[in-house]
Coordinates of C-alpha atoms in Angstrom, one line a residue:
Chain D
X1449 CA 86.3 -2.1 -17.6
X1450 CA 84.2 -4.9 -16.7
X1451 CA 81.7 -4.6 -14.0
X1452 CA 81.9 -6.8 -11.3
X1453 CA 78.9 -8.8 -10.8
X1454 CA 78.0 -10.7 -7.3
X1455 CA 75.1 -13.0 -7.2
X1456 CA 74.5 -12.7 -3.8
X1457 CA 73.2 -15.3 -1.8
X1458 CA 70.1 -15.1 1.1
X1459 CA 71.6 -15.1 4.6
X1460 CA 71.2 -18.6 6.5
X1461 CA 71.3 -16.3 9.7
X1462 CA 68.3 -16.2 11.3
X1463 CA 68.5 -12.7 13.1
X1464 CA 69.2 -10.2 10.6
X1465 CA 69.4 -7.5 12.6
X1466 CA 71.9 -9.3 15.2
X1467 CA 74.3 -9.8 12.0
X1468 CA 73.4 -6.3 11.3
X1469 CA 74.8 -5.1 14.4
X1470 CA 78.1 -7.2 14.1
X1471 CA 79.0 -6.0 10.7
X1472 CA 78.1 -2.5 11.7
X1473 CA 80.7 -2.6 14.9
X1474 CA 83.4 -4.3 12.6
X1475 CA 83.1 -1.6 10.0
X1476 CA 83.6 1.0 12.5
X1477 CA 86.6 -0.4 14.1
X1478 CA 88.0 -0.8 10.5
X1479 CA 87.3 2.7 9.9
X1480 CA 84.9 2.3 7.0
X1481 CA 81.9 4.4 6.7
X1482 CA 78.7 2.5 5.1
X1483 CA 75.9 4.4 4.0
X1484 CA 72.9 2.8 2.5
X1485 CA 70.8 4.8 0.2
X1486 CA 67.2 4.1 -0.2
X1487 CA 64.4 5.3 -2.7
X1488 CA 61.8 4.7 -5.1
X1489 CA 62.9 3.2 -8.5
X1490 CA 64.0 6.6 -10.6
X1491 CA 64.2 9.2 -7.9
X1492 CA 67.7 9.5 -8.7
X1493 CA 69.8 7.4 -6.5
X1494 CA 72.7 7.0 -9.0
X1495 CA 72.7 10.6 -9.8
X1496 CA 73.2 11.8 -6.4
X1497 CA 75.5 8.9 -5.6
X1498 CA 77.7 10.5 -8.7
X1499 CA 77.0 14.5 -7.5
X1500 CA 78.3 13.4 -4.0
X1501 CA 81.4 11.1 -5.1
X1502 CA 82.8 13.9 -7.3
X1503 CA 82.6 16.4 -4.0
X1504 CA 84.2 13.9 -1.9
X1505 CA 86.9 12.4 -4.1
X1506 CA 89.6 14.1 -2.2
X1507 CA 88.3 13.4 1.1
X1508 CA 87.9 9.7 0.9
X1509 CA 88.9 6.5 -0.9
X1510 CA 84.9 5.9 -2.1
X1511 CA 83.3 2.6 -3.3
X1512 CA 79.9 1.8 -4.4
X1513 CA 77.6 -1.4 -4.2
X1514 CA 74.9 -1.3 -6.2
X1515 CA 72.2 -3.5 -5.5
X1516 CA 69.8 -4.5 -8.2
X1517 CA 67.2 -7.8 -9.5
X1518 CA 68.9 -7.4 -12.7
X1519 CA 71.3 -5.4 -15.1
X1520 CA 74.0 -3.4 -14.2
X1521 CA 73.6 -0.3 -15.7
X1522 CA 74.1 1.8 -12.8
X1523 CA 77.5 0.3 -11.6
X1524 CA 79.1 1.0 -15.1
X1525 CA 77.3 4.5 -14.9
X1526 CA 79.2 5.1 -11.7
X1527 CA 82.2 3.4 -12.9
X1528 CA 82.2 5.5 -15.9
X1529 CA 81.4 9.0 -14.5
X1530 CA 83.1 8.8 -11.5
X1531 CA 86.1 6.3 -11.8
X1532 CA 85.3 5.0 -8.3
X1533 CA 84.9 1.2 -8.1
X1534 CA 81.6 -0.1 -8.3
X1535 CA 80.3 -3.5 -8.1
X1536 CA 76.8 -4.9 -8.8
X1537 CA 75.0 -7.0 -6.6
X1538 CA 72.1 -9.2 -7.9
X1539 CA 69.6 -9.9 -5.1
X1540 CA 68.1 -13.0 -6.7
X1541 CA 64.5 -11.2 -7.4
X1542 CA 64.4 -10.1 -4.1
X1543 CA 63.3 -6.4 -3.1
X1544 CA 66.4 -5.7 -0.6
X1545 CA 69.6 -6.2 0.8
X1546 CA 70.2 -7.9 4.5
X1547 CA 73.5 -7.7 6.2
X1548 CA 75.0 -11.0 4.8
X1549 CA 74.5 -9.7 1.4
X1550 CA 76.2 -6.5 2.3
X1551 CA 79.2 -8.4 3.9
X1552 CA 79.3 -10.2 0.5
X1553 CA 79.6 -7.5 -1.4
X1554 CA 82.2 -5.7 0.8
X1555 CA 84.4 -8.6 0.4
X1556 CA 84.2 -8.0 -3.1
X1557 CA 85.8 -4.5 -3.1
X1558 CA 89.4 -4.5 -4.3
X1559 CA 89.9 -0.6 -3.5
X1560 CA 90.2 -0.4 0.6
X1561 CA 87.6 2.0 0.7
X1562 CA 86.8 4.1 3.7
X1563 CA 83.4 5.5 2.1
X1564 CA 81.3 2.8 0.8
X1565 CA 78.0 3.8 -0.6
X1566 CA 75.3 1.3 -0.8
X1567 CA 72.5 2.1 -3.6
X1568 CA 69.7 -0.4 -2.4
X1569 CA 66.8 -2.0 -4.6
X1570 CA 64.6 1.0 -5.8
X1571 CA 61.8 0.5 -3.4
X1572 CA 59.9 2.3 -0.4
X1573 CA 58.8 -0.6 1.3
X1574 CA 60.7 -3.7 1.8
X1575 CA 65.0 -2.1 1.8
X1576 CA 63.4 -0.4 5.1
X1577 CA 62.6 -3.9 6.6
X1578 CA 66.2 -5.0 6.8
X1579 CA 69.0 -3.6 8.1
X1580 CA 72.0 -3.6 6.0
X1581 CA 74.8 -3.2 9.0
X1582 CA 75.2 0.6 7.4
X1583 CA 76.1 3.2 9.7
X1584 CA 73.3 5.5 8.4
X1585 CA 70.4 5.2 6.2
X1586 CA 69.8 8.1 3.9
X1587 CA 66.3 8.2 2.0
X1588 CA 65.8 10.1 -1.1
X1589 CA 62.2 11.6 -2.0
X1590 CA 61.9 12.9 -5.7
X1591 CA 59.8 16.0 -6.4
X1592 CA 58.0 14.4 -9.0
X1593 CA 57.2 11.7 -6.4
X1594 CA 54.8 13.8 -4.6
X1595 CA 55.3 15.3 -0.9
X1596 CA 52.7 12.7 0.5
X1597 CA 55.2 10.0 0.4
X1598 CA 56.3 9.9 3.8
X1599 CA 52.6 9.0 4.9
X1600 CA 52.0 6.3 2.6
X1601 CA 55.7 4.9 3.5
X1602 CA 55.8 5.3 7.3
X1603 CA 58.4 2.7 8.0
X1604 CA 60.9 4.0 5.3
X1605 CA 61.1 7.8 6.6
X1606 CA 60.9 6.3 10.1
X1607 CA 64.2 4.2 9.6
X1608 CA 66.0 7.4 7.7
X1609 CA 68.6 9.1 9.3
X1610 CA 68.4 12.2 6.6
X1611 CA 66.2 12.6 3.8
X1612 CA 67.2 14.2 0.6
X1613 CA 64.4 15.9 -1.6
X1614 CA 66.1 15.4 -4.9
X1615 CA 65.0 16.8 -8.3
X1616 CA 64.1 20.4 -6.8
X1617 CA 65.3 22.0 -10.4
X1618 CA 61.9 20.4 -11.8
X1619 CA 59.5 21.9 -8.9
X1620 CA 57.8 24.4 -11.1
X1621 CA 56.1 21.4 -13.0
X1622 CA 54.7 19.5 -10.1
X1623 CA 52.6 20.0 -7.4
X1624 CA 55.1 19.3 -4.6
X1625 CA 55.4 21.7 -1.6
X1626 CA 58.8 21.9 0.4
X1627 CA 57.3 22.6 3.5
X1628 CA 54.6 20.1 3.4
X1629 CA 57.4 17.3 2.9
X1630 CA 59.2 18.7 5.6
X1631 CA 56.1 18.6 7.7
X1632 CA 55.2 14.7 6.7
X1633 CA 59.0 13.6 7.0
X1634 CA 58.9 15.2 10.9
X1635 CA 55.4 13.3 11.3
X1636 CA 57.6 9.9 10.7
X1637 CA 60.9 11.1 12.4
X1638 CA 61.4 14.4 14.3
X1639 CA 64.7 15.3 14.1
X1640 CA 66.4 14.2 11.1
X1641 CA 68.4 16.6 8.2
X1642 CA 66.4 16.9 5.4
X1643 CA 68.3 18.3 2.3
X1644 CA 66.5 19.6 -0.5
X1645 CA 69.1 19.2 -3.7
X1646 CA 69.1 19.0 -7.3
X1647 CA 71.7 16.1 -8.4
X1648 CA 71.4 17.2 -12.0
X1649 CA 72.6 21.0 -11.4
X1650 CA 74.4 20.8 -7.9
X1651 CA 72.3 22.9 -5.8
X1652 CA 72.5 21.8 -2.2
X1653 CA 74.5 18.6 -2.6
X1654 CA 77.1 20.6 -0.6
X1655 CA 75.1 20.1 2.6
X1656 CA 75.0 16.5 2.4
X1657 CA 78.5 16.0 1.7
X1658 CA 79.2 18.6 4.7
X1659 CA 76.8 16.1 6.7
X1660 CA 79.0 13.1 5.7
X1661 CA 82.3 14.7 6.5
X1662 CA 80.9 15.2 9.7
X1663 CA 79.7 11.7 10.5
X1664 CA 83.1 10.4 9.0
X1665 CA 84.7 12.3 12.0
X1666 CA 83.9 9.5 14.5
X1667 CA 85.6 6.8 12.0
Chain K
X131 CA 32.1 11.5 3.2
X132 CA 34.2 9.3 5.4
X133 CA 36.3 6.5 3.7
X134 CA 36.3 2.8 4.4
X135 CA 39.2 1.4 5.6
X136 CA 39.6 -2.3 5.3
X137 CA 42.6 -3.9 7.4
X138 CA 43.3 -6.9 4.9
X139 CA 44.3 -10.2 6.8
X140 CA 46.8 -12.1 5.2
X141 CA 45.6 -15.2 3.3
X142 CA 45.8 -18.6 4.7
X143 CA 45.8 -20.2 1.5
X144 CA 49.2 -21.8 0.5
X145 CA 48.7 -21.3 -3.5
X146 CA 47.7 -17.5 -3.9
X147 CA 48.1 -18.6 -7.9
X148 CA 45.3 -21.1 -7.6
X149 CA 43.0 -18.7 -5.5
X150 CA 43.8 -15.8 -8.1
X151 CA 42.0 -18.0 -11.0
X152 CA 39.3 -18.9 -8.9
X153 CA 38.6 -15.3 -8.3
X154 CA 39.3 -14.1 -12.1
X155 CA 36.9 -16.7 -13.2
X156 CA 34.3 -16.0 -10.6
X157 CA 34.5 -11.8 -11.5
X158 CA 34.1 -13.0 -15.2
X159 CA 30.9 -15.0 -14.7
X160 CA 29.8 -11.7 -12.8
X161 CA 30.5 -9.5 -15.7
X162 CA 33.0 -7.2 -13.3
X163 CA 36.3 -6.3 -14.8
X164 CA 38.6 -6.0 -12.2
X165 CA 41.8 -4.1 -13.4
X166 CA 45.0 -4.3 -11.0
X167 CA 47.4 -1.0 -11.4
X168 CA 51.1 -1.3 -10.4
X169 CA 53.7 1.1 -10.5
X170 CA 56.7 3.0 -8.4
X171 CA 55.9 5.1 -6.1
X172 CA 54.6 8.6 -7.0
X173 CA 54.6 7.8 -10.8
X174 CA 50.8 8.6 -11.0
X175 CA 48.7 6.0 -10.6
X176 CA 45.9 7.9 -8.8
X177 CA 46.0 10.6 -11.2
X178 CA 46.0 8.2 -14.1
X179 CA 43.3 6.5 -12.5
X180 CA 41.0 9.7 -12.1
X181 CA 41.5 10.6 -15.7
X182 CA 40.6 7.0 -16.5
X183 CA 37.3 7.1 -14.6
X184 CA 36.1 10.5 -15.8
X185 CA 36.2 9.3 -19.2
X186 CA 34.5 6.0 -18.5
X187 CA 32.1 7.3 -15.8
X188 CA 29.2 6.8 -18.5
X189 CA 30.1 3.4 -19.7
X190 CA 30.4 1.7 -16.4
X191 CA 29.7 1.7 -12.9
X192 CA 33.3 2.3 -11.4
X193 CA 34.7 1.8 -8.0
X194 CA 38.4 1.8 -6.9
X195 CA 40.1 -0.1 -4.3
X196 CA 43.4 1.8 -3.2
X197 CA 45.9 -0.3 -1.4
X198 CA 48.4 1.1 0.9
X199 CA 50.4 0.5 3.8
X200 CA 49.2 3.2 5.5
X201 CA 46.9 6.4 5.1
X202 CA 43.8 6.9 3.0
X203 CA 45.1 10.0 1.1
X204 CA 44.4 8.3 -2.1
X205 CA 40.9 7.1 -1.7
X206 CA 39.9 10.3 -0.6
X207 CA 41.0 12.2 -3.5
X208 CA 39.7 9.6 -5.9
X209 CA 36.1 9.8 -4.2
X210 CA 36.5 13.8 -3.9
X211 CA 37.6 14.1 -7.6
X212 CA 35.3 11.7 -9.2
X213 CA 32.4 10.7 -7.1
X214 CA 33.3 7.3 -7.7
X215 CA 33.0 4.6 -4.9
X216 CA 36.7 4.5 -3.3
X217 CA 37.7 2.1 -0.5
X218 CA 41.3 2.0 1.4
X219 CA 42.9 -1.5 2.0
X220 CA 45.6 -1.2 4.3
X221 CA 48.2 -4.1 4.1
X222 CA 49.5 -4.7 7.5
X223 CA 52.9 -3.5 6.2
X224 CA 52.9 -5.7 3.4
X225 CA 54.3 -4.5 -0.3
X226 CA 51.4 -6.3 -2.5
X227 CA 48.2 -7.6 -2.5
X228 CA 47.3 -10.7 -3.1
X229 CA 44.0 -12.6 -4.1
X230 CA 42.3 -13.3 -0.8
X231 CA 42.7 -9.5 0.0
X232 CA 41.4 -8.5 -3.3
X233 CA 38.5 -10.6 -2.3
X234 CA 38.2 -8.9 1.0
X235 CA 38.0 -5.2 -0.6
X236 CA 35.7 -6.4 -3.3
X237 CA 33.3 -8.1 -0.8
X238 CA 33.2 -4.4 0.7
X239 CA 31.8 -2.4 -2.6
X240 CA 28.4 -0.9 -2.2
X241 CA 28.1 0.5 -5.6
X242 CA 27.6 -2.7 -7.6
X243 CA 30.3 -1.9 -9.9
X244 CA 31.4 -3.4 -13.5
X245 CA 34.7 -1.7 -13.4
X246 CA 37.0 -2.1 -10.6
X247 CA 40.4 -0.8 -10.5
X248 CA 42.6 -1.6 -8.0
X249 CA 45.6 0.6 -7.1
X250 CA 48.3 -1.6 -5.7
X251 CA 51.1 -0.5 -3.5
X252 CA 53.4 1.5 -5.1
X253 CA 56.4 -0.6 -5.6
X254 CA 58.1 -2.0 -8.6
X255 CA 59.0 -5.4 -7.0
X256 CA 56.7 -7.2 -4.6
X257 CA 53.3 -6.5 -6.4
X258 CA 54.2 -8.3 -9.5
X259 CA 55.1 -11.5 -7.6
X260 CA 51.5 -11.9 -6.3
X261 CA 48.4 -12.5 -8.8
X262 CA 45.5 -10.3 -7.6
X263 CA 42.8 -11.8 -9.7
X264 CA 42.7 -9.2 -11.6
X265 CA 41.9 -9.6 -15.8
X266 CA 44.5 -7.7 -16.7
X267 CA 48.0 -5.8 -15.0
X268 CA 48.4 -2.1 -16.1
X269 CA 52.1 -0.9 -15.2
X270 CA 52.7 3.0 -15.1
X271 CA 56.1 3.7 -15.6
X272 CA 56.7 8.2 -15.2
X273 CA 58.9 9.9 -17.3
X274 CA 61.2 11.3 -14.2
X275 CA 61.8 7.4 -13.3
X276 CA 63.9 7.0 -16.5
X277 CA 63.4 4.7 -19.2
X278 CA 65.7 1.8 -18.0
X279 CA 63.1 0.8 -15.4
X280 CA 62.0 -2.2 -17.3
X281 CA 65.8 -3.5 -17.3
X282 CA 65.9 -3.3 -13.6
X283 CA 62.4 -4.3 -12.6
X284 CA 62.1 -7.2 -15.5
X285 CA 59.1 -9.5 -13.6
X286 CA 57.0 -6.2 -13.5
X287 CA 57.1 -5.4 -17.2
X288 CA 56.9 -9.4 -18.1
X289 CA 53.7 -9.6 -15.9
X290 CA 52.2 -6.1 -17.5
X291 CA 49.3 -6.4 -20.1
X292 CA 49.7 -2.8 -20.8
X293 CA 52.2 -0.1 -20.0
X294 CA 51.4 3.4 -19.4
X295 CA 54.4 6.1 -19.7
X296 CA 52.9 8.7 -17.7
X297 CA 54.4 12.7 -17.3
X298 CA 55.2 13.0 -20.8
X299 CA 54.3 16.4 -20.3
X300 CA 57.4 16.9 -18.3
X301 CA 59.6 15.0 -20.9
X302 CA 61.3 18.0 -21.6
X303 CA 63.1 18.5 -18.2
X304 CA 64.4 14.6 -18.1
X305 CA 66.5 12.4 -20.3
X306 CA 63.7 9.9 -20.9
X307 CA 63.2 8.6 -24.4
X308 CA 60.0 6.8 -25.4
X309 CA 61.6 4.8 -28.0
X310 CA 64.1 3.7 -25.7
X311 CA 61.3 3.0 -23.2
X312 CA 59.5 0.9 -25.7
X313 CA 62.5 -1.1 -26.6
X314 CA 63.4 -2.0 -23.1
X315 CA 59.6 -2.6 -22.4
X316 CA 59.6 -5.1 -25.4
X317 CA 62.6 -6.6 -24.2
X318 CA 60.8 -7.9 -21.3
X319 CA 57.4 -8.4 -22.7
X320 CA 56.8 -8.3 -26.6
X321 CA 53.5 -7.6 -27.8
X322 CA 51.9 -5.6 -25.2
X323 CA 50.2 -1.9 -25.8
X324 CA 52.3 1.4 -24.8
X325 CA 50.2 4.4 -23.6
X326 CA 52.4 7.5 -23.6
X327 CA 50.0 9.8 -21.8
X328 CA 49.9 12.7 -19.6
X329 CA 47.2 12.2 -16.8
X330 CA 47.6 16.3 -16.0
X331 CA 46.7 17.2 -19.4
X332 CA 44.8 14.4 -20.3
X333 CA 47.2 13.8 -23.4
X334 CA 46.7 10.4 -24.6
X335 CA 44.5 8.7 -22.1
X336 CA 41.8 7.8 -24.4
X337 CA 43.7 5.4 -25.9
X338 CA 43.7 3.4 -22.6
X339 CA 40.1 4.0 -22.3
X340 CA 39.7 2.8 -25.8
X341 CA 41.8 -0.2 -24.8
X342 CA 39.5 -0.8 -21.4
X343 CA 36.4 -0.5 -23.7
X344 CA 37.8 -3.6 -26.1
X345 CA 38.6 -5.4 -23.0
X346 CA 35.2 -5.1 -21.6
X347 CA 33.3 -6.6 -24.6
X348 CA 34.3 -10.0 -23.0
X349 CA 32.4 -9.1 -20.1

């Protein structure tokens, strides 16, 4: 099956924050839970999303929007491995997605989803600066990246509503301490949930999906 | 020893490319080899730099400029583990360093270095868009990130003068194929050297330092 590729146009609105609020309310009224997943390149966003979809496919109608500067490898992978609708949004060289670009993507979804997961551009800086209109932001930090990242990328962890620590199956090979990571996350953002998981083995993923199910009760 | 922290000011110059050319020529005349190291967060820039310094400390007077949005953990680590002069440049929330910010950092170095290594902000998008005035750009791709990254972050790999594939000691734990990575790099940038290394074990690092020594002959 071919992958739909959207070349997103830059917003003409000056106030992205205001626009994101409008989109958020609109999605809430329509009963669509929109989640924004952010992380470094290669921390396992796609694998986590696949792992989440497989556990939630009987609870939700799920669609995925993949934001990338180029290529459609992630959308293709999601669609092949889960059967969920996946579209690719090309950001025209930009390092983030904004609310208007979200809207352009959402408009193209054909499967009437009630859970839409956005895989944002792999980047721990810029995506945090632009509200996508999502109900919640999930930040993934992977074990090989190191437990100091919340100190070095403060805004990303301030904007997070939950942090997933991925690739815990590889923890023996790296100098990563989950408690130290929790402390560093807490410095940025006191009370958010932290989920240590392995998207590869499935360990811990149920905790994320339980959290998503609870969120959806408001929808 | 305290770490010098520079709060870099945004350039007032409109044409960063032109400014970078001026800086590059100026450094060449002064015999200072300036290398810009870019990668995702957590791909091992700092560890690679430490590993390189340890092999080159008898050949060069080396100084390191660490660019980060916040914290001084990397500069501290470099200084403690190598004794080389290291300063921290804070980018004021920005996801990259430009030529003027480079210049502000270079001005603060007290050890009269003839090799200056810049560890740019961890990010595979924005730093590629801003010429720092460096003689060469080194891009690090680590095994846990996956071998598809050159497809998804084209500009970064187009701007690279060499690519280091780091964390090859962990290759068994990840679905990463070095030949596939080489092919993907080649699609972006035909002829550049690719160095598979492990900064942790030291494997392959001599190939990078040989390349740097050859570069320095023009300086």
